[in-house]
Coordinates of C-alpha atoms in Angstrom, one line a residue:
Chain A
D120 CA 125.3 150.8 83.8
I121 CA 127.1 148.3 81.6
A122 CA 128.6 145.5 83.7
M123 CA 131.7 143.8 82.4
T124 CA 132.7 140.2 83.3
Q125 CA 135.9 138.4 82.4
S126 CA 136.7 134.7 82.4
P127 CA 138.7 133.0 83.6
D128 CA 139.9 134.9 86.7
S129 CA 143.3 133.5 86.1
L130 CA 145.1 131.1 83.8
A131 CA 148.5 129.5 83.5
V132 CA 149.8 128.7 80.1
S133 CA 153.1 127.1 78.9
L134 CA 155.6 129.3 77.1
G135 CA 154.7 129.3 73.4
E136 CA 151.1 128.1 74.0
R137 CA 147.9 130.0 73.4
A138 CA 146.2 132.1 76.0
T139 CA 142.5 133.1 75.6
I140 CA 140.7 135.6 77.8
N141 CA 137.0 136.3 77.5
C142 CA 135.1 139.5 78.2
K143 CA 131.3 139.9 78.3
S144 CA 129.3 143.1 78.5
S145 CA 125.8 143.2 79.9
Q146 CA 124.7 145.3 77.0
S147 CA 125.9 145.7 73.4
V148 CA 128.8 148.1 73.0
L149 CA 128.5 148.1 69.2
H150 CA 127.7 151.6 68.1
S151 CA 125.2 151.6 65.2
S152 CA 126.4 155.0 63.9
N153 CA 129.9 153.7 63.0
S154 CA 129.7 149.9 63.5
K155 CA 132.5 150.1 66.0
N156 CA 132.7 148.1 69.2
Y157 CA 133.6 150.5 72.1
L158 CA 135.7 147.9 73.8
V159 CA 139.4 148.0 74.7
W160 CA 142.0 145.7 76.2
Y161 CA 144.7 146.7 78.6
Q162 CA 147.7 144.9 80.0
Q163 CA 149.0 145.7 83.5
K164 CA 152.3 144.4 84.8
P165 CA 153.1 144.5 88.5
G166 CA 154.0 148.0 89.7
Q167 CA 153.2 149.6 86.3
P168 CA 150.3 151.5 84.9
P169 CA 148.0 149.8 82.4
K170 CA 149.1 149.7 78.7
L171 CA 146.6 149.9 75.8
L172 CA 146.8 146.8 73.7
I173 CA 143.6 146.6 71.6
Y174 CA 141.0 149.2 70.8
W175 CA 137.7 149.0 68.8
A176 CA 137.8 145.4 70.0
S177 CA 140.2 144.2 67.4
T178 CA 142.6 147.0 66.4
R179 CA 146.1 146.5 67.8
E180 CA 147.7 149.6 69.2
S181 CA 151.0 150.7 67.5
G182 CA 154.0 148.7 68.8
V183 CA 152.0 145.9 70.3
P184 CA 153.3 142.5 69.2
D185 CA 151.1 140.7 66.7
R186 CA 150.8 137.7 68.9
F187 CA 148.1 139.8 70.7
S188 CA 144.7 139.8 68.9
G189 CA 141.2 140.9 69.8
S190 CA 137.9 139.6 68.4
G191 CA 134.2 139.7 69.0
S192 CA 131.3 142.0 68.6
G193 CA 128.2 143.2 70.5
T194 CA 128.5 141.7 74.0
D195 CA 131.2 139.0 73.7
F196 CA 134.9 139.6 73.2
T197 CA 138.1 137.7 73.3
L198 CA 141.7 138.6 73.7
T199 CA 144.1 136.0 72.4
I200 CA 147.9 135.7 73.0
S201 CA 148.9 133.3 70.2
S202 CA 152.2 132.2 71.7
L203 CA 152.8 133.2 75.3
Q204 CA 156.1 134.8 76.1
A205 CA 157.6 135.4 79.6
E206 CA 157.0 139.1 79.3
D207 CA 153.3 138.6 78.8
V208 CA 152.8 137.7 82.5
A209 CA 150.4 140.4 83.6
V210 CA 146.8 141.1 84.4
Y211 CA 144.5 141.9 81.4
Y212 CA 141.5 144.1 81.6
C213 CA 138.7 144.9 79.2
Q214 CA 136.8 148.2 79.4
Q215 CA 133.8 149.5 77.6
H216 CA 133.7 153.2 76.6
Y217 CA 130.3 153.0 75.0
S218 CA 128.5 154.6 77.8
S219 CA 129.3 156.3 81.1
P220 CA 130.3 154.9 83.6
F221 CA 133.1 153.5 81.5
T222 CA 133.4 150.2 83.3
F223 CA 136.3 147.8 83.5
G224 CA 136.2 144.1 83.8
P225 CA 137.6 142.5 87.0
G226 CA 140.8 141.4 85.2
T227 CA 142.4 138.1 84.3
K228 CA 145.8 137.2 85.6
V229 CA 148.0 135.3 83.2
D230 CA 151.0 133.3 84.5
I231 CA 153.4 130.8 83.1
K232 CA 152.7 127.1 83.7
Chain B
E300 CA 157.1 161.7 73.9
V301 CA 153.8 161.8 75.8
Q302 CA 154.4 162.3 79.5
L303 CA 151.8 162.4 82.3
V304 CA 152.9 163.1 85.8
E305 CA 150.5 162.9 88.7
S306 CA 151.0 164.7 92.0
G307 CA 149.0 165.7 95.1
G308 CA 148.5 162.3 96.6
G309 CA 149.2 161.6 100.2
L310 CA 147.6 160.7 103.6
V311 CA 144.3 162.4 104.5
Q312 CA 141.8 161.8 107.2
P313 CA 138.3 160.6 106.5
G314 CA 136.1 163.6 105.5
G315 CA 139.1 165.5 104.3
S316 CA 140.0 166.9 100.8
L317 CA 142.8 166.6 98.3
R318 CA 143.5 168.0 94.9
L319 CA 145.3 165.8 92.4
S320 CA 147.1 167.3 89.5
C321 CA 148.4 165.7 86.2
A322 CA 151.0 167.6 84.3
A323 CA 150.9 166.7 80.6
S324 CA 153.6 167.2 78.0
G325 CA 154.6 165.9 74.6
F326 CA 151.2 166.3 72.9
S327 CA 148.6 169.0 72.2
F328 CA 146.8 168.8 75.6
S329 CA 143.8 170.9 74.6
S330 CA 142.9 168.5 71.8
Y331 CA 142.3 165.4 73.9
A332 CA 139.9 164.1 76.5
M333 CA 141.5 163.0 79.8
S334 CA 140.5 160.6 82.5
W335 CA 141.2 159.6 86.1
V336 CA 141.2 155.9 86.9
R337 CA 142.0 154.4 90.3
Q338 CA 143.2 151.1 91.7
A339 CA 142.8 150.2 95.3
P340 CA 145.6 148.1 96.8
G341 CA 145.6 144.7 95.3
K342 CA 142.4 145.3 93.4
G343 CA 141.4 146.0 89.8
L344 CA 141.0 149.2 87.8
E345 CA 138.1 151.5 88.5
W346 CA 137.2 154.3 86.1
V347 CA 136.6 157.5 88.1
S348 CA 136.0 160.5 85.8
S349 CA 136.5 161.8 82.3
I350 CA 136.6 165.3 80.8
S351 CA 136.4 166.3 77.2
D352 CA 139.0 168.4 75.4
N353 CA 137.5 171.8 76.2
G354 CA 136.1 170.8 79.6
G355 CA 132.5 171.0 78.3
G356 CA 131.7 167.4 79.0
T357 CA 132.4 165.7 82.3
Y358 CA 131.4 162.2 83.5
Y359 CA 131.7 160.6 86.9
A360 CA 131.4 157.2 88.5
D361 CA 128.5 156.9 90.8
S362 CA 130.9 156.2 93.7
V363 CA 132.4 159.7 93.4
K364 CA 129.6 161.8 92.0
G365 CA 129.0 164.8 94.2
R366 CA 132.3 164.4 96.0
F367 CA 134.9 164.6 93.2
T368 CA 135.3 167.3 90.5
I369 CA 137.3 166.9 87.4
S370 CA 138.7 170.0 85.7
R371 CA 141.5 171.0 83.3
D372 CA 143.5 174.1 82.6
N373 CA 144.5 173.9 78.9
S374 CA 146.7 177.0 79.3
K375 CA 148.8 175.0 81.8
N376 CA 148.5 171.6 80.2
T377 CA 147.2 170.3 83.5
L378 CA 144.4 168.0 84.6
Y379 CA 142.9 168.1 88.1
L380 CA 140.8 166.0 90.4
Q381 CA 139.3 167.8 93.4
M382 CA 138.4 165.2 96.0
N383 CA 136.2 166.1 98.9
S384 CA 134.5 164.1 101.7
L385 CA 137.1 161.4 101.3
R386 CA 136.4 157.9 102.6
A387 CA 138.5 155.0 103.5
E388 CA 137.3 153.2 100.4
D389 CA 138.8 156.0 98.2
T390 CA 142.3 154.7 99.2
A391 CA 144.0 153.9 95.9
V392 CA 146.6 154.8 93.3
F393 CA 145.0 157.4 91.0
Y394 CA 146.2 157.4 87.4
C395 CA 145.6 160.1 84.8
A396 CA 145.2 159.0 81.3
K397 CA 145.1 160.6 77.8
A398 CA 142.3 159.6 75.5
T399 CA 142.8 158.8 71.8
T400 CA 140.4 161.6 70.8
A401 CA 138.8 164.8 72.0
S402 CA 135.7 162.8 73.1
C403 CA 135.4 161.1 76.5
Y404 CA 134.0 158.1 74.5
A405 CA 137.5 156.9 73.6
A406 CA 140.2 154.6 74.8
S407 CA 142.8 155.7 77.2
Q408 CA 146.0 155.5 75.2
Y409 CA 148.7 156.8 77.6
W410 CA 148.8 156.6 81.4
G411 CA 150.8 158.3 84.1
Q412 CA 152.6 156.4 86.8
G413 CA 150.0 157.2 89.4
T414 CA 149.8 158.9 92.8
L415 CA 148.8 157.2 96.0
V416 CA 145.9 158.5 98.0
T417 CA 145.5 157.0 101.5
V418 CA 142.5 157.9 103.5
S419 CA 143.0 156.9 107.1
S420 CA 142.8 158.4 110.6

């Protein structure tokens, strides 16, 4: 099974500042057949279901503000919120869909400082 | 507009069974893989199971393998999760989710609001 870790567990950032969340997989999730990283990022606000933000590690889902960006390859990935807004307060999860079981990271809680 | 509406949750005793349903609309249901993901109270997300577009491929988390069965009825645009031998640790909100493709090896693009399953005596 591929284990997913995230760091930090939580962070508080001032409005307009950058937030960076890291995600690491225990094995590479880069598929050699298509050179795609099977890694997604979700945002979950309190009382709501998760929302897809980023897929293929770096492709922004339609309608997602461009302050959200994903990067990384292989086993190390990063979600960056370039200028934190109040509505970005949420828990962020990474998930690998390279191999079953399709494991989630433990989540990173983002708050306003 | 894509809509996913889960139902069938509730209170069940340990060892009991429940069947969850997810009614889908707003897209060609038979063309997409579907998944169940759960979230215990105050905890993170846990992938439970996925099924391919035609039901030919199914995958399960080790924690539910042999107890839960995922299925779909493409004629009714409905996804199911049959849960047997329920344990206290199965208590969670269960979400159904639509994949971006027919394959289970895909991101979950749309999610329902979830249905709460409580396993307690």
